[in-house]
mmCIF file of C-alpha atoms in Angstrom:
data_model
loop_
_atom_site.group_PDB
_atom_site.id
_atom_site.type_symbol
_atom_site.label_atom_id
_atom_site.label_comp_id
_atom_site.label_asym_id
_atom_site.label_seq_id
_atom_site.Cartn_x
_atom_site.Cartn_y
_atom_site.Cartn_z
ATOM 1 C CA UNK O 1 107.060 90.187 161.428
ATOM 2 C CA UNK O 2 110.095 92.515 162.199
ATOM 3 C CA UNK O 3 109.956 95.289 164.691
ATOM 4 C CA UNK O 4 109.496 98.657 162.167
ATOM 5 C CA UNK O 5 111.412 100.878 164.233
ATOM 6 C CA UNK O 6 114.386 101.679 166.754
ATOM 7 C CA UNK O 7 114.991 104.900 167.478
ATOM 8 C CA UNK O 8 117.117 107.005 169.571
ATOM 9 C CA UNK O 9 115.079 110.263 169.157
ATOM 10 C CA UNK O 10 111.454 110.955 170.461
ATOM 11 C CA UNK O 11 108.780 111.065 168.637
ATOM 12 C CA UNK O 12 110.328 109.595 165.699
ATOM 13 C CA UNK O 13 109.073 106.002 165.685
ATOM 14 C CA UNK O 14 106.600 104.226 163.273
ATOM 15 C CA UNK O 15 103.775 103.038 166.126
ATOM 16 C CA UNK O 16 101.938 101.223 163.222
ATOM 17 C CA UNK O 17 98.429 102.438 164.944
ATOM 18 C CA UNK O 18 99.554 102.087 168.876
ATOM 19 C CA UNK O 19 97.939 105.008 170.753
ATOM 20 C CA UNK O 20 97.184 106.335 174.296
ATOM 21 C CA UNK O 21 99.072 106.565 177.009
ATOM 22 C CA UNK O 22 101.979 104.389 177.961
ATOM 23 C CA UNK O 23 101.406 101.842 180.929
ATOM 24 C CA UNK O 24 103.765 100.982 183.346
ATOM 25 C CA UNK O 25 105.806 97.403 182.732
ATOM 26 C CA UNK O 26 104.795 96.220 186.535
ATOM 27 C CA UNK O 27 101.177 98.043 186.318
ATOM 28 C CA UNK O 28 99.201 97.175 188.997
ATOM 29 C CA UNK O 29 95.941 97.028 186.893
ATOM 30 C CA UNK O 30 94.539 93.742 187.458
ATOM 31 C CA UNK O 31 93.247 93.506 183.808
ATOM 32 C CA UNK O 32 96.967 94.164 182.223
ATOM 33 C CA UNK O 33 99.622 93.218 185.415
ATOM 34 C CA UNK O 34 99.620 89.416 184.506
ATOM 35 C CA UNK O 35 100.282 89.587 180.885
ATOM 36 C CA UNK O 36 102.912 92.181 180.927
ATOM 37 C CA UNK O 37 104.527 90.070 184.022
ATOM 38 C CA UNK O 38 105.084 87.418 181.239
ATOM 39 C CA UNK O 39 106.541 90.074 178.855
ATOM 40 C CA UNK O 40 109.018 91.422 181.257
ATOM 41 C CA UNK O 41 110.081 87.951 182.515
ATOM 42 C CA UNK O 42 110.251 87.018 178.349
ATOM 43 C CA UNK O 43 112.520 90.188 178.199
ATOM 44 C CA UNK O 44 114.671 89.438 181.123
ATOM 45 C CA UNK O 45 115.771 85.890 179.478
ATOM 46 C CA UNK O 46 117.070 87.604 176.585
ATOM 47 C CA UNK O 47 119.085 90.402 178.443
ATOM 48 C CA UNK O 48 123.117 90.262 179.196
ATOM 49 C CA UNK O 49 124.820 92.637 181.110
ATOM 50 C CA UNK O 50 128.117 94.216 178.766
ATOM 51 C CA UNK O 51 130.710 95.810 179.746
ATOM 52 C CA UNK O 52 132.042 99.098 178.381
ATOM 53 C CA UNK O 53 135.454 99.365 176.644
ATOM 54 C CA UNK O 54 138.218 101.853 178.265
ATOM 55 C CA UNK O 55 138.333 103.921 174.932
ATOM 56 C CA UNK O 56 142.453 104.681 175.796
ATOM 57 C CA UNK O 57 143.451 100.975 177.307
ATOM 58 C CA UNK O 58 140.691 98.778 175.773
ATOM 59 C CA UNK O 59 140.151 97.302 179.386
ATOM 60 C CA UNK O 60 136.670 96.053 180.183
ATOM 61 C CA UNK O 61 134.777 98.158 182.588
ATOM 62 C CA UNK O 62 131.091 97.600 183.629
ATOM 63 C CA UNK O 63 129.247 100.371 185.412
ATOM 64 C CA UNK O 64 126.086 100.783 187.358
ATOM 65 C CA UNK O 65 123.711 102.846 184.849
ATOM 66 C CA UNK O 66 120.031 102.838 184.158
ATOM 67 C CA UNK O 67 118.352 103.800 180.578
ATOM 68 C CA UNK O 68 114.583 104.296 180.134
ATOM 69 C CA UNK O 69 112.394 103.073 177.019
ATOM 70 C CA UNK O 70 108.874 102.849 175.257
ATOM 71 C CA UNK O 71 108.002 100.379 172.878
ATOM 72 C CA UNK O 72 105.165 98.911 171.738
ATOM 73 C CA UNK O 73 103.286 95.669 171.518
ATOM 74 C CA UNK O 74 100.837 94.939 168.779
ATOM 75 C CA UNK O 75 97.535 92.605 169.536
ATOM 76 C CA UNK O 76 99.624 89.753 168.577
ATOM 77 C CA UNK O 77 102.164 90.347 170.365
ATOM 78 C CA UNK O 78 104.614 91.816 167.629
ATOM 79 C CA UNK O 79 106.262 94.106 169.127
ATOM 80 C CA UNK O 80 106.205 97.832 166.834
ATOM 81 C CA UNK O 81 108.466 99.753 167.882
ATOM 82 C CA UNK O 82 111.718 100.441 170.831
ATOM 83 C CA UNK O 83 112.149 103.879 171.129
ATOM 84 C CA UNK O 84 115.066 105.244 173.647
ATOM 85 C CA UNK O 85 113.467 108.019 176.478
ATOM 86 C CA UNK O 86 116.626 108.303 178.850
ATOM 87 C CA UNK O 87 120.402 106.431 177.715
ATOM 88 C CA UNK O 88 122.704 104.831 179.757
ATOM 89 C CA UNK O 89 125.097 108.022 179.136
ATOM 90 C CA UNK O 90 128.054 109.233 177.108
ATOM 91 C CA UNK O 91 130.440 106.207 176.480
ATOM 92 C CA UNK O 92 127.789 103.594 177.692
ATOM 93 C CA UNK O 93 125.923 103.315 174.339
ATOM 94 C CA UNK O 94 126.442 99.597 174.313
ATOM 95 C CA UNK O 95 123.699 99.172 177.276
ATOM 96 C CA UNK O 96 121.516 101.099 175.310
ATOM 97 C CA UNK O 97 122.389 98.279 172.586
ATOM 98 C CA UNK O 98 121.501 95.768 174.917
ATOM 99 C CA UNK O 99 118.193 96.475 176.255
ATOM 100 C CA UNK O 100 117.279 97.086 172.409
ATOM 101 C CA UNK O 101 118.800 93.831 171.510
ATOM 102 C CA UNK O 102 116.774 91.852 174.381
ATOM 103 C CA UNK O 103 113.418 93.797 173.273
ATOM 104 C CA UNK O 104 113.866 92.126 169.578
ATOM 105 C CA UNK O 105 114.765 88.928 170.480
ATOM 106 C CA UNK O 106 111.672 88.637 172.764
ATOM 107 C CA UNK O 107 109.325 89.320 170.165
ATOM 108 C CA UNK O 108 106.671 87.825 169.411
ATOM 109 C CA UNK O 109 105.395 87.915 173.135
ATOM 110 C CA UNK O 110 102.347 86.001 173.431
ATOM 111 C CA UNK O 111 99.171 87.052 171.575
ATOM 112 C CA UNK O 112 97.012 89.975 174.036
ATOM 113 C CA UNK O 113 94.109 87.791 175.773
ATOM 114 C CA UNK O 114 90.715 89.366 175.366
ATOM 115 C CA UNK O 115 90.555 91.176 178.926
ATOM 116 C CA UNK O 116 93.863 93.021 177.906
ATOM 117 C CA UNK O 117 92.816 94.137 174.460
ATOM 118 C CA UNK O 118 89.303 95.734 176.033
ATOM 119 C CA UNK O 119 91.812 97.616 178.967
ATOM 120 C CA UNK O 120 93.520 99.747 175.605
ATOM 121 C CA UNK O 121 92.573 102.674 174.188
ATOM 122 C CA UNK O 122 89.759 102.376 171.455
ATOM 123 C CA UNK O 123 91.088 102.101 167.760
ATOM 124 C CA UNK O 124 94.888 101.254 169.251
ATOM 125 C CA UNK O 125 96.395 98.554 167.735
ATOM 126 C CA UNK O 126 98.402 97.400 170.757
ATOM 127 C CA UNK O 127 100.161 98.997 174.190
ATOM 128 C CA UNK O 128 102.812 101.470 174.616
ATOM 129 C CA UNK O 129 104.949 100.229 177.478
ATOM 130 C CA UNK O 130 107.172 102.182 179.334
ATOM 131 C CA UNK O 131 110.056 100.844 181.611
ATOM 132 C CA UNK O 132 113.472 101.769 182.922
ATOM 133 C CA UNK O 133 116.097 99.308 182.768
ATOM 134 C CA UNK O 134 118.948 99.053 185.578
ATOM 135 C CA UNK O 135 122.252 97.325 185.447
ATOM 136 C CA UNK O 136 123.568 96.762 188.927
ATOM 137 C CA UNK O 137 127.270 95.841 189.418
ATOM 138 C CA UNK O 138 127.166 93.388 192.639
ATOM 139 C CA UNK O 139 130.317 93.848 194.292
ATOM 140 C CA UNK O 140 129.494 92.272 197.824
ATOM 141 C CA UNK O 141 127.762 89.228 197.397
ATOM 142 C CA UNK O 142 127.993 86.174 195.064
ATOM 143 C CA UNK O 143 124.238 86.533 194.106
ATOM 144 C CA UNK O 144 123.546 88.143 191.350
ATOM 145 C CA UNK O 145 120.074 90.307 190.734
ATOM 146 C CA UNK O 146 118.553 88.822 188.074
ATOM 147 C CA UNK O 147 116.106 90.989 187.082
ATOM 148 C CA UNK O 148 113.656 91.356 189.816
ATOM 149 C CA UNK O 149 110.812 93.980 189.209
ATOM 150 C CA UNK O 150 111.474 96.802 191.615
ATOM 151 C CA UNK O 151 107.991 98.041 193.720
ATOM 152 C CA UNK O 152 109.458 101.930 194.387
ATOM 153 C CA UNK O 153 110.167 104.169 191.169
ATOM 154 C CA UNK O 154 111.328 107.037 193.141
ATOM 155 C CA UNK O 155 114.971 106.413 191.729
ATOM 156 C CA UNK O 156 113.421 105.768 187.680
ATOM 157 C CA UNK O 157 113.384 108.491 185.539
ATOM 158 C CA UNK O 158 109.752 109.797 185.116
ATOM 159 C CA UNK O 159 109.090 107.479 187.691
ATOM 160 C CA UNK O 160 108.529 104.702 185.511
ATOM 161 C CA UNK O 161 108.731 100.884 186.683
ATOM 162 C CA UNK O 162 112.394 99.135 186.861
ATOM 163 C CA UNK O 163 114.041 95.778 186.061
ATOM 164 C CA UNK O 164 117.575 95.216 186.995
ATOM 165 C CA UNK O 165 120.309 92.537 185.958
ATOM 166 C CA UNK O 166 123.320 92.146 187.481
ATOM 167 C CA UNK O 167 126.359 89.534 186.021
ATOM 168 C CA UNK O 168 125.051 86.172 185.024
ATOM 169 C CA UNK O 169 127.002 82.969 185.638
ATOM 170 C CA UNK O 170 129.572 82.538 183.464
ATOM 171 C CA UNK O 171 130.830 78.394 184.179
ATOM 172 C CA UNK O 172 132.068 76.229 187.181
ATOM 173 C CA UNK O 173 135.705 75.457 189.080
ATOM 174 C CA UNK O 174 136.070 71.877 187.706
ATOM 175 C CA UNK O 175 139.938 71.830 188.573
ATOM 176 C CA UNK O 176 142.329 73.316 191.481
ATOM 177 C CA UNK O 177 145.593 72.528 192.451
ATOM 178 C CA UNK O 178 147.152 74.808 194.751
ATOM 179 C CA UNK O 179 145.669 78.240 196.205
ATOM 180 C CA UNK O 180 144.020 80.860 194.449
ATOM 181 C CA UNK O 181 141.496 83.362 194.168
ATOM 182 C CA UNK O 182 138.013 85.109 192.905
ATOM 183 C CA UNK O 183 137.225 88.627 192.841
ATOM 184 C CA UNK O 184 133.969 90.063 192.213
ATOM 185 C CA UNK O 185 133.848 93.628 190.226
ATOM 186 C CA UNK O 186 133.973 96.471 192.508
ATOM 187 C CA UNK O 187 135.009 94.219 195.492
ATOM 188 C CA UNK O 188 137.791 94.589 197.373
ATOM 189 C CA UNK O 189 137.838 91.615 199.096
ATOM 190 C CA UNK O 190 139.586 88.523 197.251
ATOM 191 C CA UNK O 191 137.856 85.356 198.337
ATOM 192 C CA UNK O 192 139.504 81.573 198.062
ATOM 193 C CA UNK O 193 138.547 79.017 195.299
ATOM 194 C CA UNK O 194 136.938 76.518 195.910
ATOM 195 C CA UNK O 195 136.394 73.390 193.400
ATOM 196 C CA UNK O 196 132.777 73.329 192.294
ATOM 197 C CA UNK O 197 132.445 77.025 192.833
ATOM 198 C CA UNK O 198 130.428 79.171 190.285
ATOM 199 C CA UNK O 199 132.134 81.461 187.943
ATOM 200 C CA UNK O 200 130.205 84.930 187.388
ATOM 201 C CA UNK O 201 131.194 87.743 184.209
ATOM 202 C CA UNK O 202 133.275 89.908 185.545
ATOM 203 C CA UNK O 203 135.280 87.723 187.817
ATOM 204 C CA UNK O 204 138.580 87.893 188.488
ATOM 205 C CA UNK O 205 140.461 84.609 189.151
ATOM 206 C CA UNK O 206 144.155 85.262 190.576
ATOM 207 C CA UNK O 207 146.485 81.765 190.865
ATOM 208 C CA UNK O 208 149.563 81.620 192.970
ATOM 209 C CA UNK O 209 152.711 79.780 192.915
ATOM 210 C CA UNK O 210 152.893 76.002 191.672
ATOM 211 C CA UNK O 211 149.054 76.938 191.543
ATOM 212 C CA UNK O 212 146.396 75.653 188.466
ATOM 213 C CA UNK O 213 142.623 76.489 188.394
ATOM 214 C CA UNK O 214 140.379 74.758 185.508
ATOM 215 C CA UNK O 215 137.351 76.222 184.020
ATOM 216 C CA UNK O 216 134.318 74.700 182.311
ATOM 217 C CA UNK O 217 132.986 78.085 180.175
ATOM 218 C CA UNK O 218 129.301 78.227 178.853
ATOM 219 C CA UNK O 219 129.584 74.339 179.343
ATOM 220 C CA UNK O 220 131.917 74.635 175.753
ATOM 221 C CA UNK O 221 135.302 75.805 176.871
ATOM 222 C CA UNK O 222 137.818 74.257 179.001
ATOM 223 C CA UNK O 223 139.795 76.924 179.871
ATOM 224 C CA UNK O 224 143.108 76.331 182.668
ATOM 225 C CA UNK O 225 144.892 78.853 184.514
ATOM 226 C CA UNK O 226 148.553 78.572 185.443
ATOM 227 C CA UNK O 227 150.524 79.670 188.247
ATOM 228 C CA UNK O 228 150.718 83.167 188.889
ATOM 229 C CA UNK O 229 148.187 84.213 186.564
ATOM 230 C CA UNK O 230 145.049 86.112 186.727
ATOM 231 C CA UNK O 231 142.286 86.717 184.310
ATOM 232 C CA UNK O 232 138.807 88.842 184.078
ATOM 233 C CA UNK O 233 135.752 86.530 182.312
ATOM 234 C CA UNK O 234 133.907 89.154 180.430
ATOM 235 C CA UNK O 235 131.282 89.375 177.839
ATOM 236 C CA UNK O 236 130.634 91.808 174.821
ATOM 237 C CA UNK O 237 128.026 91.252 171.861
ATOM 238 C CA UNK O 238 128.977 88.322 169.940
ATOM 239 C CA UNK O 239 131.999 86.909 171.601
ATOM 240 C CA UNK O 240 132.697 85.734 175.327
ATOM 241 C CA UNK O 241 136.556 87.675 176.268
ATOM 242 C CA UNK O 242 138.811 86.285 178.675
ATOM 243 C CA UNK O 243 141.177 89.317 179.925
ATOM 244 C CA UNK O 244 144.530 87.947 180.387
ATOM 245 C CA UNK O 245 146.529 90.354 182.679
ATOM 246 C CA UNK O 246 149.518 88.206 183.653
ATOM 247 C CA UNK O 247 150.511 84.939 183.144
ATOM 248 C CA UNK O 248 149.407 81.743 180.938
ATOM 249 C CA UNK O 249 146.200 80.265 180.285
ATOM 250 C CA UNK O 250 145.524 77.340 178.117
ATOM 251 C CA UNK O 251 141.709 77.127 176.069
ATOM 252 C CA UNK O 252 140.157 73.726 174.408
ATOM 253 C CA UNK O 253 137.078 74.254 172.620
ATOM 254 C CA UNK O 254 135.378 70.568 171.220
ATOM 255 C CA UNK O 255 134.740 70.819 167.471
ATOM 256 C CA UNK O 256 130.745 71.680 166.600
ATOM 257 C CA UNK O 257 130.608 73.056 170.606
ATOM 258 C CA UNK O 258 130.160 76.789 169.543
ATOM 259 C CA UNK O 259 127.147 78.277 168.320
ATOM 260 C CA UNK O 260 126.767 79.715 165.075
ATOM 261 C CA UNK O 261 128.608 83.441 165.064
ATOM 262 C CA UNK O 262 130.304 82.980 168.638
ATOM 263 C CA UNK O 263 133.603 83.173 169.356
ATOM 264 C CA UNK O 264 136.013 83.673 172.141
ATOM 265 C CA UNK O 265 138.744 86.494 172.843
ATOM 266 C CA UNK O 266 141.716 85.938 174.249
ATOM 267 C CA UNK O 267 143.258 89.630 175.455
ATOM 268 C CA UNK O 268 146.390 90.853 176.657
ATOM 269 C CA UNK O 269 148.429 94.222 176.791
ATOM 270 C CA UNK O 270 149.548 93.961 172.798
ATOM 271 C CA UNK O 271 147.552 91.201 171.604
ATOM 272 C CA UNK O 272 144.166 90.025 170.657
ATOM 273 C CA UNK O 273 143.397 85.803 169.916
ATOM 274 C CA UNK O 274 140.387 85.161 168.773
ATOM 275 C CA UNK O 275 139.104 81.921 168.038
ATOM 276 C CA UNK O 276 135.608 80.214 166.920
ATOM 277 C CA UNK O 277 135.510 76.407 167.321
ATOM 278 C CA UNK O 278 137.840 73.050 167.534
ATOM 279 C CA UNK O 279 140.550 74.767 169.093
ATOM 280 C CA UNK O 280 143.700 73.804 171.560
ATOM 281 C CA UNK O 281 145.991 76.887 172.381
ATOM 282 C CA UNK O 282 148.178 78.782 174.912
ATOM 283 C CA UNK O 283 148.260 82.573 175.349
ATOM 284 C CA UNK O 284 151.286 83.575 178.192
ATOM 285 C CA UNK O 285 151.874 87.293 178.619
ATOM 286 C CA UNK O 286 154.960 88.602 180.654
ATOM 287 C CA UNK O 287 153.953 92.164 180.939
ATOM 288 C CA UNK O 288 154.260 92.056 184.893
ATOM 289 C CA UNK O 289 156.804 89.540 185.209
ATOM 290 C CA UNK O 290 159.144 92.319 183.468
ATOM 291 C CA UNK O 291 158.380 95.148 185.030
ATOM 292 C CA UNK O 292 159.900 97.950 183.176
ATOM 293 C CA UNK O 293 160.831 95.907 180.081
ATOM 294 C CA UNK O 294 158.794 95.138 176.712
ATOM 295 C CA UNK O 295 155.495 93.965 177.032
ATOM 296 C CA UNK O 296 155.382 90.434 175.609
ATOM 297 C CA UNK O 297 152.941 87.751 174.510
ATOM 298 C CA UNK O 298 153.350 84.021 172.985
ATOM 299 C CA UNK O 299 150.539 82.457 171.510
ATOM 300 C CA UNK O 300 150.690 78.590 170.776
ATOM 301 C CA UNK O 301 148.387 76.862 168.444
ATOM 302 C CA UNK O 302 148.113 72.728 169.002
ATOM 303 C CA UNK O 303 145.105 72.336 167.229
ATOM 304 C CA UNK O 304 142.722 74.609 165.142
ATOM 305 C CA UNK O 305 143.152 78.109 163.868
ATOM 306 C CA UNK O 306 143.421 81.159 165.770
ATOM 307 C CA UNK O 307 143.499 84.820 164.562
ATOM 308 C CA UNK O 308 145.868 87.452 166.412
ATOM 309 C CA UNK O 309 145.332 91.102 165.819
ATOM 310 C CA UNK O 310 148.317 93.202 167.826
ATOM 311 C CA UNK O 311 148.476 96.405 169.435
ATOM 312 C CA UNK O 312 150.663 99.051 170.635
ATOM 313 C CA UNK O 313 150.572 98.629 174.845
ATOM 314 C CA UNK O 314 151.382 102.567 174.813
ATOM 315 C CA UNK O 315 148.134 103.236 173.092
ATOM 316 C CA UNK O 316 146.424 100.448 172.579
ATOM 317 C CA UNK O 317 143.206 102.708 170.829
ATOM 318 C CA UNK O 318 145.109 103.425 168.152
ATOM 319 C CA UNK O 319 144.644 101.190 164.901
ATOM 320 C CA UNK O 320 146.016 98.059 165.482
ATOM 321 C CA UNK O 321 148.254 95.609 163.274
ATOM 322 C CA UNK O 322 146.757 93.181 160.179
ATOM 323 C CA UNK O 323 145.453 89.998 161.595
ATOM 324 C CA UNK O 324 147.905 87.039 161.507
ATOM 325 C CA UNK O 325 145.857 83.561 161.563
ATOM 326 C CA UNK O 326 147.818 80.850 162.837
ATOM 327 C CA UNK O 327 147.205 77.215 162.482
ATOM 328 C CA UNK O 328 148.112 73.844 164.341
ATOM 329 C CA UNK O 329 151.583 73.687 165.292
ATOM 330 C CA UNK O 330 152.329 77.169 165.168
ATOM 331 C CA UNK O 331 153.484 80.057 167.171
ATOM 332 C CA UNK O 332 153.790 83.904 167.294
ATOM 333 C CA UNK O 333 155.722 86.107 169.979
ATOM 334 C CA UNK O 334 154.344 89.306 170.456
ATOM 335 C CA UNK O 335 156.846 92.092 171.655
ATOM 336 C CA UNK O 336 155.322 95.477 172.851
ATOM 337 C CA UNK O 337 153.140 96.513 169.498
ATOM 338 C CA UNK O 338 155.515 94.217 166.744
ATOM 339 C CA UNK O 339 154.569 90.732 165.636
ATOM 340 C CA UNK O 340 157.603 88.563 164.888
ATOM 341 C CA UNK O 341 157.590 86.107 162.262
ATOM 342 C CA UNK O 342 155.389 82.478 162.676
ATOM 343 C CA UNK O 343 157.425 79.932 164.292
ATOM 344 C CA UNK O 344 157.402 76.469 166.286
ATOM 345 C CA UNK O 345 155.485 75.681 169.179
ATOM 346 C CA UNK O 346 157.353 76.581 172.466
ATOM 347 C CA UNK O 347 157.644 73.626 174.730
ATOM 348 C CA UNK O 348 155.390 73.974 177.264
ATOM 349 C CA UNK O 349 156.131 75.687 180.467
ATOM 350 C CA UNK O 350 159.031 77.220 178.458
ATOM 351 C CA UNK O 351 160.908 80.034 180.765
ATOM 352 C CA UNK O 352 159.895 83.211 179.793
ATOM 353 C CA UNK O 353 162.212 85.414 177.369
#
């Protein structure tokens, strides 16, 4: 059975017979607190932390925000209704998106034992919940808060209960030649690579010269990054996006590795690559290596099909260009905003132009 409702307004949702007051997701009521611990800890599995597009550069920015909701859990464990109390805030919509998104895909929780359905209200057909979700950028430390209940509310809107999730891992150091190094979000500090080392969303992985750092992705991508490169690993609905802000990086994807409706982005400057599944390519931009001149990007298809969309690096919000699919053995150069025409594959470790 589908949820009924979402809604963004109060007051507005179909509670299909849930009444009485909401309860807290970590109540401490003996009689509820062990069955909603297994609906939170449902919840948390489902839940990703996004990041929020730069609506002028399209960069990929991810921000410490909260958002409180109600929803509703029928007797058997359908859940009713999600119905937004508090957003994330103007321009962070899409972590609004998320927490809904995580609430659907957890129903059906289990079905309420007895002892829960006699703690409800008489003649409700479930339990309004209430809880405020937190997504907490960790800048300082490689561990990540996965969604620990918190046991003060002082800080939750209308003091109700809070689960946080910081970045999840995002795939493993299988390779390194050379020196290089990781970045957390909001950290300052660059810290060496290490082979074997864990690769978190949002990380930014910097090579240097003669330098080349290999990454297993979601256990589906083999991704390698060149010398002098560097590259954010990022996440949005639907698609994992590798931000490519200098340099080259090559991606293999096996064929039947992806699951269906994923795909991964490729982004530079002026260019977008998407691609879905049985894939060998290389993306190389040069927008720092000229400074002051055009920005430019070469993509280089061995195997598969990828599809580039380009856009103007001067305003990069504006509509973009028609998307050009390339297939094996072939190439595009990117300069500034304009696609040229399809050509050969560059040799590799061509000079740049």
């Amino acid at each position: 059975m589908p949820i009924t409702s979402l809604s963004t307004a109060p007051g507005t949702p179909d509670r299909g017979g849930i009444r009485g007051d909401t309860i807290p997701l970590d109540t401490a009521d003996p009689n509820i607190g062990s069955y909603l611990a297994l609906v939170r800890d449902k919840i948390k599995s489902n839940w990703r932390f996004p990041c929020a597009r730069n609506p002028t550069t399209h960069a990929c920015q991810f921000h410490d925000t909260q958002l409180t909701v109600e929803f509703g859990i029928l007797k058997s464990g359908v859940v009713q209704y999600v119905e937004l109390r508090n957003p994330a805030g103007t321009g962070l919509e899409i972590y609004d998106d998320y927490v809904f998104e995580a609430i659907k895909r957890s129903s059906p929780f289990l079905a309420m034992p007895s002892e829960v359905i006699a703690a409800l209200a008489q003649t409700s057909a479930g339990m309004p919940i209430v809880a405020t979700f937190k997504y907490v950028v960790v800048a300082s430390t490689p561990i990540v808060i996965a969604g620990e209940p918190a046991s003060q509310t002082a800080n939750s809107p209308s003091g109700a209960p809070s689960i946080s999730v910081g970045p999840p891992r995002a795939g493993a150091i299988t390779k390194l030649e050379g020196n290089a190094t990781k970045r957390r979000h909001g950290s300052p500090e660059a810290l060496p690579v290490r082979l074997g080392d864990d690769v978190f969303l949002h990380d930014t992985i910097s090579t240097g010269d003669d330098a080349l750092v290999g990454m297993l992705l979601g256990g589906r991508a083999d991704a390698a990054l060149h010398a002098r490169s560097s590259v954010t690993i990022t996440e949005i609905p639907g698609r994992s996006t590798l931000d490519l802000q200098a340099g080259r990086l090559t991606l293999t994807i096996a064929a039947n590795s992806m699951r269906r409706g994923e795909f991964i982005e490729i982004r530079t400057l002026n260019a977008s690559t998407g691609v879905r599944d049985r894939i060998r390519l290389s993306v190389e931009t040069l927008q720092t290596q000229r400074a002051g001149g055009p920005v430019v990007t070469h993509v280089d298809v061995t195997e598969g099909d990828a599809h580039v969309v380009t856009y103007d690096p001067a305003a990069p919000a504006a509509s973009s260009g028609s998307m050009i699919t390339l297939r094996a053995n072939e190439g595009l150069t990117i300069t500034d905003g304009v696609a040229g025409p399809i050509r050969n594959l560059r040799p590799a470790g061509s000079p740049p132009k």
